[in-house]
XYZ file of C-alpha atoms in Angstrom:
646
model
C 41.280 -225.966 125.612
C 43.421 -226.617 128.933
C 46.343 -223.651 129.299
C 48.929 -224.523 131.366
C 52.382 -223.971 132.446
C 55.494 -226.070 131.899
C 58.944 -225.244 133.270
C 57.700 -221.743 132.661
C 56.548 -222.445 129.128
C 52.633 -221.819 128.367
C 51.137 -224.657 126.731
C 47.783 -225.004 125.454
C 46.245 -228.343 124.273
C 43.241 -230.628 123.353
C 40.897 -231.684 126.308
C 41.809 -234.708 127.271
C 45.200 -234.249 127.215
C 47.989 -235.948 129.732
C 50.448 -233.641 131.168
C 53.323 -236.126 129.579
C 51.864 -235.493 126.385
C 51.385 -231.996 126.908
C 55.038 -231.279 127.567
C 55.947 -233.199 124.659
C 54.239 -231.113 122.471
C 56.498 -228.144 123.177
C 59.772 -230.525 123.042
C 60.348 -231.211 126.873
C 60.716 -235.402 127.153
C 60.098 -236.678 130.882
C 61.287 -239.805 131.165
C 58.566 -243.226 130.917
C 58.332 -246.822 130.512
C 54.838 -247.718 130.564
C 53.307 -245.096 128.731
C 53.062 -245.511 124.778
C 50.410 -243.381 122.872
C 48.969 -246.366 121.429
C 47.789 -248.051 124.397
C 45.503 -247.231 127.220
C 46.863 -245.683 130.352
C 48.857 -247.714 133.070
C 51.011 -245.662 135.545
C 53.451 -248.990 136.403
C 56.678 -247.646 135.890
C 56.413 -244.444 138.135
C 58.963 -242.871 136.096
C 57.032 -240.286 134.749
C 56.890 -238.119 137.994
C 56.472 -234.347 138.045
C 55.586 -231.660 140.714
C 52.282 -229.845 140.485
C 53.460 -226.163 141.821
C 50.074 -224.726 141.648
C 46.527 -224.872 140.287
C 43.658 -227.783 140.802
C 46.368 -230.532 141.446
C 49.328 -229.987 143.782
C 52.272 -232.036 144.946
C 54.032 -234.958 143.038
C 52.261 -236.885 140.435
C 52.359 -239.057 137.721
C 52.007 -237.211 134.388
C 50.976 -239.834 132.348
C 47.944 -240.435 133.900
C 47.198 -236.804 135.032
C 45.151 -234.724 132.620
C 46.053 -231.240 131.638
C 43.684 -228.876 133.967
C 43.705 -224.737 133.273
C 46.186 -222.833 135.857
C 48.361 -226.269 136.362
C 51.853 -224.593 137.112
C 54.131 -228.497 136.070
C 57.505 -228.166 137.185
C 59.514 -231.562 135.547
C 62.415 -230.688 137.090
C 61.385 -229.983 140.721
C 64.185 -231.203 142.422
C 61.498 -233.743 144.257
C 60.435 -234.868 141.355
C 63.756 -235.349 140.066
C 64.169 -237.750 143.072
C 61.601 -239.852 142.895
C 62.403 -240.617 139.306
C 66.404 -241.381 141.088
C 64.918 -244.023 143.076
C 62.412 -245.150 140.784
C 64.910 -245.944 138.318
C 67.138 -247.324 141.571
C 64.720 -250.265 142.522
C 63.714 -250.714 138.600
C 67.095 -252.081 138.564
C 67.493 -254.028 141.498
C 66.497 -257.262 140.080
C 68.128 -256.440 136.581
C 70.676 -257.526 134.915
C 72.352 -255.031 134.424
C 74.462 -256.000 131.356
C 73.499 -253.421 129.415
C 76.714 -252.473 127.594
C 76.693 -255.947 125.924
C 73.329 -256.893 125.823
C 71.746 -256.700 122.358
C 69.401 -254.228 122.894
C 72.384 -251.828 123.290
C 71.489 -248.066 121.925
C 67.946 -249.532 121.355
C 67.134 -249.572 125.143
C 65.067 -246.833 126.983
C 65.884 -248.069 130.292
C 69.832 -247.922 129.275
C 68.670 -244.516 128.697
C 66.574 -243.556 131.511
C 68.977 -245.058 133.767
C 71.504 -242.564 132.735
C 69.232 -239.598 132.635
C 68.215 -240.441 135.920
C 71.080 -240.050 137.399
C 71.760 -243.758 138.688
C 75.259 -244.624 138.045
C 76.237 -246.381 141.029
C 74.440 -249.746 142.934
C 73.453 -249.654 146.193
C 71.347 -252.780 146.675
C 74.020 -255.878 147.172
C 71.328 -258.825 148.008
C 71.164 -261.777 145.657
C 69.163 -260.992 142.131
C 65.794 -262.223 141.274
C 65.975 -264.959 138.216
C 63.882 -266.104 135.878
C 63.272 -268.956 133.207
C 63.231 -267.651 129.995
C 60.331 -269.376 127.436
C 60.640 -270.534 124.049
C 58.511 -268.087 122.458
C 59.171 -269.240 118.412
C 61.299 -268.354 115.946
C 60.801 -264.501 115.469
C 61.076 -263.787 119.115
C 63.609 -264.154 121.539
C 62.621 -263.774 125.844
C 64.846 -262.255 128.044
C 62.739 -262.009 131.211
C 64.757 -260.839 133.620
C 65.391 -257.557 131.956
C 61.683 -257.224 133.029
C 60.447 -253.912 134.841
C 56.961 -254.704 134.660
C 55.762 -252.183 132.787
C 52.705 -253.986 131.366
C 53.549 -252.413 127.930
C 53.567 -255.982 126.256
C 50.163 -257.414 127.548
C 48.583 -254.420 127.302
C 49.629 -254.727 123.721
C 49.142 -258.560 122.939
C 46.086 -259.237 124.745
C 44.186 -255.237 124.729
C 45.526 -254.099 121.703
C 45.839 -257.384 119.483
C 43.541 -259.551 121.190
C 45.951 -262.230 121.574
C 45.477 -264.624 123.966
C 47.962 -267.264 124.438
C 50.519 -264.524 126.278
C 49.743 -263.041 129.395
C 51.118 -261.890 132.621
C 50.964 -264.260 136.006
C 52.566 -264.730 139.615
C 52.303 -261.782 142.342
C 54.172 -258.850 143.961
C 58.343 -259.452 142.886
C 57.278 -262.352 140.952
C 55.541 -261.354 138.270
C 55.727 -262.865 135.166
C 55.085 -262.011 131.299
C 54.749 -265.114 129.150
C 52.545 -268.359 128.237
C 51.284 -270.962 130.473
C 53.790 -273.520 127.990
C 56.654 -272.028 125.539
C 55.817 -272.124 122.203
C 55.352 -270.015 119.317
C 53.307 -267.095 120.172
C 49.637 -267.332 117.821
C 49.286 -263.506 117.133
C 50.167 -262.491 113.772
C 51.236 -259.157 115.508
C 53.445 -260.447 118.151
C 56.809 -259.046 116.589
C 55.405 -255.759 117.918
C 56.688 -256.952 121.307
C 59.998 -256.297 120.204
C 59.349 -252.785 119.381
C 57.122 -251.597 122.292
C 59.432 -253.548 125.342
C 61.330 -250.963 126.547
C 63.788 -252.953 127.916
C 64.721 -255.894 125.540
C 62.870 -258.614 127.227
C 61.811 -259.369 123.141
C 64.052 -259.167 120.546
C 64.186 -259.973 117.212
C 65.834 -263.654 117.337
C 66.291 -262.955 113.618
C 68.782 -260.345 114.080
C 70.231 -260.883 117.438
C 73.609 -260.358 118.010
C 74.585 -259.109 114.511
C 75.264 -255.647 114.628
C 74.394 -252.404 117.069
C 71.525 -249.808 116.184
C 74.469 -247.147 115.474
C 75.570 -249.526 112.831
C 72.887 -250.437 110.843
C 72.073 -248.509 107.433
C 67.935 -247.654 107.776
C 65.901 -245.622 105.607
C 62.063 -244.828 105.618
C 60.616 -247.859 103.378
C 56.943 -249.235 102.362
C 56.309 -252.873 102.819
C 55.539 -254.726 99.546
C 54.083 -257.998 101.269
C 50.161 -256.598 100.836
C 48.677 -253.776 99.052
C 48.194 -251.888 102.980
C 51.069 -250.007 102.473
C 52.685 -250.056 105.973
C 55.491 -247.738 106.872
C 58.594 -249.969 107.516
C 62.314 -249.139 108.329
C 64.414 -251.747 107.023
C 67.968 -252.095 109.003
C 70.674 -253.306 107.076
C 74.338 -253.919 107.672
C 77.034 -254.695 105.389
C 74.372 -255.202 102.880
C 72.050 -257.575 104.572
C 68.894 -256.637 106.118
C 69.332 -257.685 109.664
C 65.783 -256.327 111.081
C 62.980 -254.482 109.507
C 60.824 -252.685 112.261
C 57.602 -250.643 111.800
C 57.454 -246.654 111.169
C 54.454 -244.730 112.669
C 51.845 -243.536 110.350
C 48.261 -242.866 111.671
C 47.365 -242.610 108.080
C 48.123 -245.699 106.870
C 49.347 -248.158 110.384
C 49.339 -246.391 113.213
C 52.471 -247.237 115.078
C 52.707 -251.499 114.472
C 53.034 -253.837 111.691
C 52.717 -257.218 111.355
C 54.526 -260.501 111.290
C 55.273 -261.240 107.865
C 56.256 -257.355 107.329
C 58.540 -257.778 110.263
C 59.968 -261.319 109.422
C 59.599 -262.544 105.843
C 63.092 -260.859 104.653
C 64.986 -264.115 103.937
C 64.346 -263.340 100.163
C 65.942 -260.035 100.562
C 69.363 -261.384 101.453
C 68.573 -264.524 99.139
C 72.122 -266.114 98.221
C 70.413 -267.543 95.379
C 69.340 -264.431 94.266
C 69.886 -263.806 90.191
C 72.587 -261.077 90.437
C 74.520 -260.960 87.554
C 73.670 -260.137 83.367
C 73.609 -262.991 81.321
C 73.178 -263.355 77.571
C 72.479 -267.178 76.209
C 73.533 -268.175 79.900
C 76.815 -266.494 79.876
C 77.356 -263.874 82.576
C 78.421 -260.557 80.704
C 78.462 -256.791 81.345
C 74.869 -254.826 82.070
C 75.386 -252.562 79.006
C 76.243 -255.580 76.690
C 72.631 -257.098 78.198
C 71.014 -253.951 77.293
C 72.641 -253.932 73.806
C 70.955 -257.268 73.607
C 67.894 -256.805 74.615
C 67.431 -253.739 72.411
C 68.756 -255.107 69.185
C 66.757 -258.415 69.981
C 63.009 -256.432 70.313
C 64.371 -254.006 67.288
C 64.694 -257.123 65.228
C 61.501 -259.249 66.736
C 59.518 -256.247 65.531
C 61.378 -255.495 62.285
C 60.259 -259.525 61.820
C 56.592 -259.902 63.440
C 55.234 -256.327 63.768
C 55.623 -254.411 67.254
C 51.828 -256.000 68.171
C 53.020 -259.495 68.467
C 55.261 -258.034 71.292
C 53.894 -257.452 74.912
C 56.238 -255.648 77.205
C 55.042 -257.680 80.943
C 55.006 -255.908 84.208
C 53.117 -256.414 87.371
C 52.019 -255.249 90.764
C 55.682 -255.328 91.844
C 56.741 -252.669 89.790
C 57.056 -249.556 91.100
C 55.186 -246.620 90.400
C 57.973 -245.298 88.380
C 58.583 -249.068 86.171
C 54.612 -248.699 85.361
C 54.835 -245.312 84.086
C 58.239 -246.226 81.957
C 56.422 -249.554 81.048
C 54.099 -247.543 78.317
C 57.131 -245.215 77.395
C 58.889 -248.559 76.336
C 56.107 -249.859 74.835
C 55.801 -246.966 72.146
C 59.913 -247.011 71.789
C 59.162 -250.587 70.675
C 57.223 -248.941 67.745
C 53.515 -249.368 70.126
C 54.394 -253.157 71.306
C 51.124 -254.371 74.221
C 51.665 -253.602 77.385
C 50.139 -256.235 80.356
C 50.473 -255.110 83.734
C 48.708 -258.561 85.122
C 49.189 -262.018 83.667
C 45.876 -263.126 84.931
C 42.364 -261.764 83.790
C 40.564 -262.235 86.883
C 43.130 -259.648 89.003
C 43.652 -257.276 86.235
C 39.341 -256.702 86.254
C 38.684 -256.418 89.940
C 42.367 -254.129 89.935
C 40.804 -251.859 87.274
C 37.531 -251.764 88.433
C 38.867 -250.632 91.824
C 40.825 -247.957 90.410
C 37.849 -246.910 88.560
C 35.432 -247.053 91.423
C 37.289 -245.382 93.864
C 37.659 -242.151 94.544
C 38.330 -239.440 97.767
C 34.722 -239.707 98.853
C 34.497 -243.131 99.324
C 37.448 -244.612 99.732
C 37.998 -245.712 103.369
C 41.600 -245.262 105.111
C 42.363 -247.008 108.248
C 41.074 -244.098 110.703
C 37.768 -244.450 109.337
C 37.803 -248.042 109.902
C 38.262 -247.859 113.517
C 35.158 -245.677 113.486
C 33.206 -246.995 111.514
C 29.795 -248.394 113.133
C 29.614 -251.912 110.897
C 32.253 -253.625 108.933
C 31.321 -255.763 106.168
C 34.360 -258.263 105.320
C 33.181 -259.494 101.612
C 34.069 -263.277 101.127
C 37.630 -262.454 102.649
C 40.452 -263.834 105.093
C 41.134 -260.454 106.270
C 44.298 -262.060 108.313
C 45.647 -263.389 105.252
C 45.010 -260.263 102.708
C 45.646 -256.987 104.662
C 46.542 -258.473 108.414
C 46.903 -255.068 109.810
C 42.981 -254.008 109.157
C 42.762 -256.934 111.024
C 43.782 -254.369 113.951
C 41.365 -251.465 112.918
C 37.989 -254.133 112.786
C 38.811 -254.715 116.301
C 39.032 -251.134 117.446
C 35.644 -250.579 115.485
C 34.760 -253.846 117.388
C 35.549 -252.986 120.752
C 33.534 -249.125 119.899
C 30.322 -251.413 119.575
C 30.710 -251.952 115.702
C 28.667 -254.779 114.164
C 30.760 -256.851 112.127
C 30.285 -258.815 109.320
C 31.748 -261.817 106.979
C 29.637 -262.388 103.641
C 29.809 -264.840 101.447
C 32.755 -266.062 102.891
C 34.377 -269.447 102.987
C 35.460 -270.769 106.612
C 38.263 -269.125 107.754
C 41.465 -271.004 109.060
C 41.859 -271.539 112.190
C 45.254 -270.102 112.263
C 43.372 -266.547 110.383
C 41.082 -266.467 113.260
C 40.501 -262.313 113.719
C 40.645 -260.960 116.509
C 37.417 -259.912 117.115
C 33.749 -261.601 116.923
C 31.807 -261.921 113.893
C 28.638 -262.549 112.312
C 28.554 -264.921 109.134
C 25.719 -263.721 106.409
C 24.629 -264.932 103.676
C 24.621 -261.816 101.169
C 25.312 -257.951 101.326
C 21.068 -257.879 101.555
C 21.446 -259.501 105.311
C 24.040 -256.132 106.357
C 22.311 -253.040 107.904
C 23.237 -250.792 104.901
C 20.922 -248.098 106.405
C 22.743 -244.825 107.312
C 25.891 -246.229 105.421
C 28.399 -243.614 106.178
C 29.853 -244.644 109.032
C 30.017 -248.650 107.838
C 32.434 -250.297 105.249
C 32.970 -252.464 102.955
C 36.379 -254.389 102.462
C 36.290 -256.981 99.690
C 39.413 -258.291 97.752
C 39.983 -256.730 94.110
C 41.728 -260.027 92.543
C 39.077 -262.242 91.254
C 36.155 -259.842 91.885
C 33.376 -260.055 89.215
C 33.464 -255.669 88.242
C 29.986 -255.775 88.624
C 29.443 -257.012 92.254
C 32.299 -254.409 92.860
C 29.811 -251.452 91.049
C 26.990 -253.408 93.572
C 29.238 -252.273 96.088
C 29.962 -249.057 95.446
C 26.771 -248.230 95.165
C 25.803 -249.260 98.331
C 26.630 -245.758 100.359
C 28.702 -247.623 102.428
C 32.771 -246.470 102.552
C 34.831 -249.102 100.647
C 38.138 -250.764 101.117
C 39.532 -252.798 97.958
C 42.426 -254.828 98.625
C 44.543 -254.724 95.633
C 46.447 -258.267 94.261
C 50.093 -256.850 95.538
C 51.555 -253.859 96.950
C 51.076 -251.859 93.739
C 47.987 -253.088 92.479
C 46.492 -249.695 92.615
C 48.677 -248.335 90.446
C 49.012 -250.901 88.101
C 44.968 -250.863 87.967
C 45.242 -247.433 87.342
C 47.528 -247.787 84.281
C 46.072 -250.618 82.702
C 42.841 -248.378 82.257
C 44.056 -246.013 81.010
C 46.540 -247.390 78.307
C 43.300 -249.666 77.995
C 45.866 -252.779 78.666
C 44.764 -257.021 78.539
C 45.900 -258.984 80.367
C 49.040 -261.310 79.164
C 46.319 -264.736 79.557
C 44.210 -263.149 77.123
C 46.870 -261.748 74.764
C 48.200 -265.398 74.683
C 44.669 -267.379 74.166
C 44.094 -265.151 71.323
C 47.224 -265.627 69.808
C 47.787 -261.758 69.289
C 51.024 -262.115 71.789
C 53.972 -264.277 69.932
C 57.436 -262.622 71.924
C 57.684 -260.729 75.883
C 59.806 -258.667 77.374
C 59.466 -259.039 81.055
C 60.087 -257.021 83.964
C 59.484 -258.392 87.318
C 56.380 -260.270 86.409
C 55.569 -263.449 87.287
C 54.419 -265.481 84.457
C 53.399 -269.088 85.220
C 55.789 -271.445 83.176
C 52.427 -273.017 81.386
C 51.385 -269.240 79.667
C 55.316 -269.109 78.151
C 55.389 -272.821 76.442
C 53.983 -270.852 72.994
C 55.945 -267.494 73.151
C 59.507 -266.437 72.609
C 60.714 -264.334 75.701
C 63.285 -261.852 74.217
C 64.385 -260.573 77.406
C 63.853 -260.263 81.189
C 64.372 -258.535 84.789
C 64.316 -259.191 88.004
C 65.310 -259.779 91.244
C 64.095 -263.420 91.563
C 64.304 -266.487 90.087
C 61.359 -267.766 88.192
C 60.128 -269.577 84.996
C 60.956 -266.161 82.807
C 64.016 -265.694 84.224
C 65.286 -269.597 83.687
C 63.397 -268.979 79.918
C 65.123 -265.882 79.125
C 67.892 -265.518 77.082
C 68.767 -262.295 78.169
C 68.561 -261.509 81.938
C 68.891 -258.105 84.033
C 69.140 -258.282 87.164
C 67.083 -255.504 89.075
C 67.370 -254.214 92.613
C 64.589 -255.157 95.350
C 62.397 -252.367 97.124
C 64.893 -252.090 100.147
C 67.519 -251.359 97.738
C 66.150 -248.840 94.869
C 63.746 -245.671 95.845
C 60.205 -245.356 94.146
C 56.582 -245.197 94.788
C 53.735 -247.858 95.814
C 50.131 -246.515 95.435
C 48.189 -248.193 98.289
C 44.619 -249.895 98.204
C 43.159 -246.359 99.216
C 45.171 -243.896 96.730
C 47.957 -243.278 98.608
C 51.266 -242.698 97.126
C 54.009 -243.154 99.795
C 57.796 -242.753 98.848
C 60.313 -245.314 99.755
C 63.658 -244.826 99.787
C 67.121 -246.990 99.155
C 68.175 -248.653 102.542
C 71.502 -250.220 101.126
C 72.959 -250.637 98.186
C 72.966 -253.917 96.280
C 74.981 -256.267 95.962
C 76.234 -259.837 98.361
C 76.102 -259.289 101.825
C 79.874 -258.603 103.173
C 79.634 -261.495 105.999
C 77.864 -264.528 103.597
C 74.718 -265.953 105.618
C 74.652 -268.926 108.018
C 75.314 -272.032 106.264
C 71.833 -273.282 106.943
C 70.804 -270.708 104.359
C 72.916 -272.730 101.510
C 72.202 -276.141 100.282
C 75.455 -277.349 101.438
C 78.600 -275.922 102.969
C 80.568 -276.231 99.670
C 78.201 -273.943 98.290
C 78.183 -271.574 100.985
C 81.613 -271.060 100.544
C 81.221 -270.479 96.786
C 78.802 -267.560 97.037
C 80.870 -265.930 99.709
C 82.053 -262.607 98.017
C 85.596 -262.703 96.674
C 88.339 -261.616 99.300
C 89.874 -259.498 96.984
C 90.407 -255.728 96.444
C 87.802 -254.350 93.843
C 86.269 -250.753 93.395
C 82.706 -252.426 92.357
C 80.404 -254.258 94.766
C 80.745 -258.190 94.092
C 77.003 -258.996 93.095
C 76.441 -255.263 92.781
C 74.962 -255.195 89.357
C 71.438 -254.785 90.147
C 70.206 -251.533 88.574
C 66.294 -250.332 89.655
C 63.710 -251.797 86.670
C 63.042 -248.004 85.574
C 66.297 -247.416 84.804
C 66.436 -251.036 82.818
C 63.694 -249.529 80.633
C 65.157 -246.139 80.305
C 68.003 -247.591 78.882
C 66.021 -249.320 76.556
C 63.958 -246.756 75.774
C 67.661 -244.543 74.566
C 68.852 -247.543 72.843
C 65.384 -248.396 70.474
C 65.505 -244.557 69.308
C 63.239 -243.203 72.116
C 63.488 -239.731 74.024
C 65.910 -239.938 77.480
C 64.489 -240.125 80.881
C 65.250 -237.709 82.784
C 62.845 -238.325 85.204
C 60.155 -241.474 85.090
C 57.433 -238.830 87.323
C 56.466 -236.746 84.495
C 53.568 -235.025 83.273
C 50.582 -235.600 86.075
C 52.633 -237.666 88.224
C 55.175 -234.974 88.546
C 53.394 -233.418 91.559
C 54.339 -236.959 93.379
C 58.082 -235.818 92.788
C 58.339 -233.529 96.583
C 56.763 -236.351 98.038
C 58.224 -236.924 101.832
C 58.953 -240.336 102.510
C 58.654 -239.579 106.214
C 55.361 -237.777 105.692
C 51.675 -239.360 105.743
C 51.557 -239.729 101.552
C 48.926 -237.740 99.631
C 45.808 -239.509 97.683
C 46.060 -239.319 93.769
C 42.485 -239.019 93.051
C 43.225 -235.286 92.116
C 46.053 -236.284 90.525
C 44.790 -238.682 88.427
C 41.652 -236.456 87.399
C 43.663 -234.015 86.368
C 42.370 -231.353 88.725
């Protein structure tokens, strides 16, 4: 372990080590561009100079790519040093810009930062600026190139990191250039990470450009709900519309990046068609005259059929805390069913999962980049869980065999980004010595007993779960010993439904009464139900999502619901006349217009009250009360404990 000294602070860390890194662990920042902990080591910028007083290395250096050595005496504010990184960040800016207090990057910019710490306030250089031709880079991404400092950040990322290739870097010495041989829209499904890793806004988010200024936005630590992964998100909102959503480091679950559809598939979040107000028989009303409703129509549905021709519906979209409040309602209801999936197929490879997992075997995304063969089982791994996509090609590039089995030809578009070898069965994988290799198969439409084949293999598994909360609501449906609504239906055992965010294809609700509904989207139950409650989307209730591995993560409430303040761009609408109509009322009200969106636990818990059950205080009780301290900014804990009770 290398002991050093830091601005007279001793310091002692992991071999290996940089310097940069080393005086960041004890809370002393020297400035950088190219360095990011994710990616390999550049030294471009320069920035990151220090002086070496003493010990193996002497004089000025840079500390990114300088590892820590015993007796190193680091000085970061040597007043040499302190000059180099002057002029460093002088001639970074010759060619720039320099527009930063209007630019949209504004309080999201390290340069605008570095600048100022530096100490360069005042130009020197009065020749003409260099210029550049910005690209067309698609929708999600906006170029900027001659904010450029060429700090190699982005194609380190894209093409090392990602294994993208259609982005790159050409041209020579003060012409240097990061972009495509033609604009177009950039192929990797990661490419929105550009935005985050440029330190200097040459890529921004096209989506929100322009809208509002990082000290404005609302942000909280969030989970995204577009695959059962789990990545750590921040959604940014303003005046109730979610302008960006950018990724949140976790090494547990996504390391520092997320993908494109986590970054850019919001629209629906900001939906102006969004369901947002009670109704009852099509009339909008109050929420507690809904609930009223709802209660006194299940009271008198089960007073009439018997509380087993009634299924209360959820689904993997449900929170941790809905599920748990789902069986709660269920017995209030005088023991009505209780589905958690509307299709067989997903509810037995969800439960199976849940059953056949546990802290041994289950593989987490650290273990994937290790691991010494992959087997993808009859999977589009791009298409599923896009950012394992990211840990097969570490595990790749380490000398890891992979391989796709079973699988059906994979879309050109899904191509992963790393070489594969197509078998016919699990016999044709090297299964020998099975601890370091995995297995990552898809739990929806998995026969339960090629998933026990599986598991007994040796190998570490990964089950992708049919939506973000699949795990959970696998978990649940064993053990309330739940069918499926399909099979509830077929056998005619199901006559009425209460649903809560569950999508129920309009075909399964032709010979059933649905009593009452919520959600947050329009559907077939929601244009069906009599009664509708409107319920509040992930970035705008807190709860808990279980991922495919057994990790509960909090998320937390990013803005409150309701229309956004400024109305969306007419292209949004299906005509201007409508776009005017949905605008929010210009008048003076103490309640959010389109504010009525309550979180589906607290639907139920009202329901619960109102059909003679017990209050909720708190939907995390019993077992899952130990998930109640859970940091939403921490790593998440596994519930296999949990769950067996130890």
């Amino acid at each position: 372990m290398p002991k050093l000294i830091i601005d007279d602070i001793p310091v002692e860390v992991a071999p290996g080590t940089s310097v940069l890194e080393a005086a960041r662990s004890v809370g002393i920042t020297i400035p950088h561009f190219c360095y990011h902990p994710a990616l390999a080591i550049a030294a471009a910028c320069r920035l990151c100079a220090v002086k070496l007083l003493d010990g193996p290395v002497k004089g000025i250096q840079m500390s990114c790519a300088l590892p820590a050595q015993d007796g190193m005496v680091v000085s970061t504010t040597d007043p040499e040093a302190l000059k180099m990184r002057a002029l460093v960040i002088e001639w970074l800016m010759l060619n720039h810009p320099h527009d930063c207090p209007v630019c949209d990057e504004g309080g999201e910019c390290l340069l605008q930062d570095f600048t100022i710490a530096g100490g360069h306030s005042r130009r020197r250089y009065q020749g003409k600026k260099r210029t550049f031709q910005n690209q067309y880079l698609g929708e999600g991404i906006h170029h900027e190139m001659n904010r450029c400092i060429e700090c190699y950040r982005c194609v380190r990322f894209y093409q090392d990191y990602a294994g993208g290739t259609d982005f790159g870097v050409t041209g020579s010495a003060g012409r240097v250039y990061f972009g495509r041989f033609q604009e177009g829209q950039l192929e990797s499904p990661f490419s929105g990470n550009l935005v985050d890793i440029c330190p200097t806004g040459v890529f921004t988010d096209k989506t929100g450009r322009f809208r509002a200024r990082y000290w404005d936005y609302q942000f909280a630590p969030s989970v995204c709900q577009h695959c059962s992964v789990g990545c750590n998100t921040s959604p940014q909102n303003f005046q109730r519309e979610t302008i960006k959503i950018v990724g949140r480091r976790n090494d547990q679950v996504n390391g520092w990046f997320i993908c494109d559809r986590a970054r850019f598939d919001k629209g629906y979040l900001n939906d102006p068609q969004r369901p947002r107000e009670p109704r009852l028989d099509g009339a909008t009303c109050g929420y507690d005259v809904a609930v009223d409703a709802a209660a006194k129509s299940i009271a008198e549905f089960v007073r009439k059929n018997g509380a087993d021709s009634l299924a209360v519906v959820g689904s993997p979209r449900l929170s941790l805390e809905a599920m748990i409040l789902l069986a709660r309602l269920a017995r209030a209801a005088g023991g009505a069913r209780i589905c958690y999936f509307g299709d067989a197929a997903q509810q037995q490879g969800s439960v199976a999962a849940a059953r056949l997992l546990h802290e041994e075997n289950s593989a987490h995304i650290r273990e994937i980049e290790q691991a010494q063969w992959v087997a993808l089982h009859a999977l589009d791994l791009i298409e599923e869980a896009p950012m394992l996509a990211l840990a097969v090609r570490k595990a790749f590039l380490a000398g890891a065999q992979i391989f796709l089995v079973d699988g059906n030809p994979i879309p050109e578009r899904n191509t992963p980004p790393f070489k594969y070898a197509a078998v016919e069965s699990l016999d044709d994988v090297p299964f020998e010595g099975g601890g370091k290799g995995i297995v990552i198969c898809g739990a929806g439409r998995k026969d339960p007993e090629l998933l026990a084949h599986i598991a007994s293999s040796g190998a570490k598994l990964v089950i992708l779960q049919p939506g973000a909360n699949g795990f959970a609501a696998g978990l649940l449906a064993q053990e309330h010993a739940t069918s499926p609504l399909t099979e509830l239906v077929a056998a005619r055992q199901v006559r009425g439904v209460v649903c809560f965010e569950a999508d129920v294809p309009e075909g399964l609700l032709s010979g059933l009464e649905v009593l009452a509904s919520a959600d947050w989207r329009r559907g077939p139950v929601e244009a069906k139900s009599p009664i509708f409650l409107p319920t509040t989307t992930w970035v705008e209730s807190d709860g808990t999502a279980i991922n495919y591995e057994g990790r509960a993560q909090r998320f937390q409430r990013s803005r409150v619901a309701g229309l956004p303040l400024k109305g969306l761009d007419p292209k949004y609408y299906g005509s201007a006349t409508e776009a005017v109509t949905l605008h929010p009322p210009r008048v003076h009200r103490k309640d959010i217009p389109g504010g009525a969106e309550r979180d589906a636990w607290q639907v139920m818990a009202q329901l619960i009250v109102r059909l003679g059950g017990e209050p909720v205080v708190e939907p995390l009780a019993g077992k899952w009360s130990a998930l109640r301290s859970l940091d939403p900014e921490g790593e998440g804990v596994r519930i296999f404990d949990i769950v067996s009770g130890e």
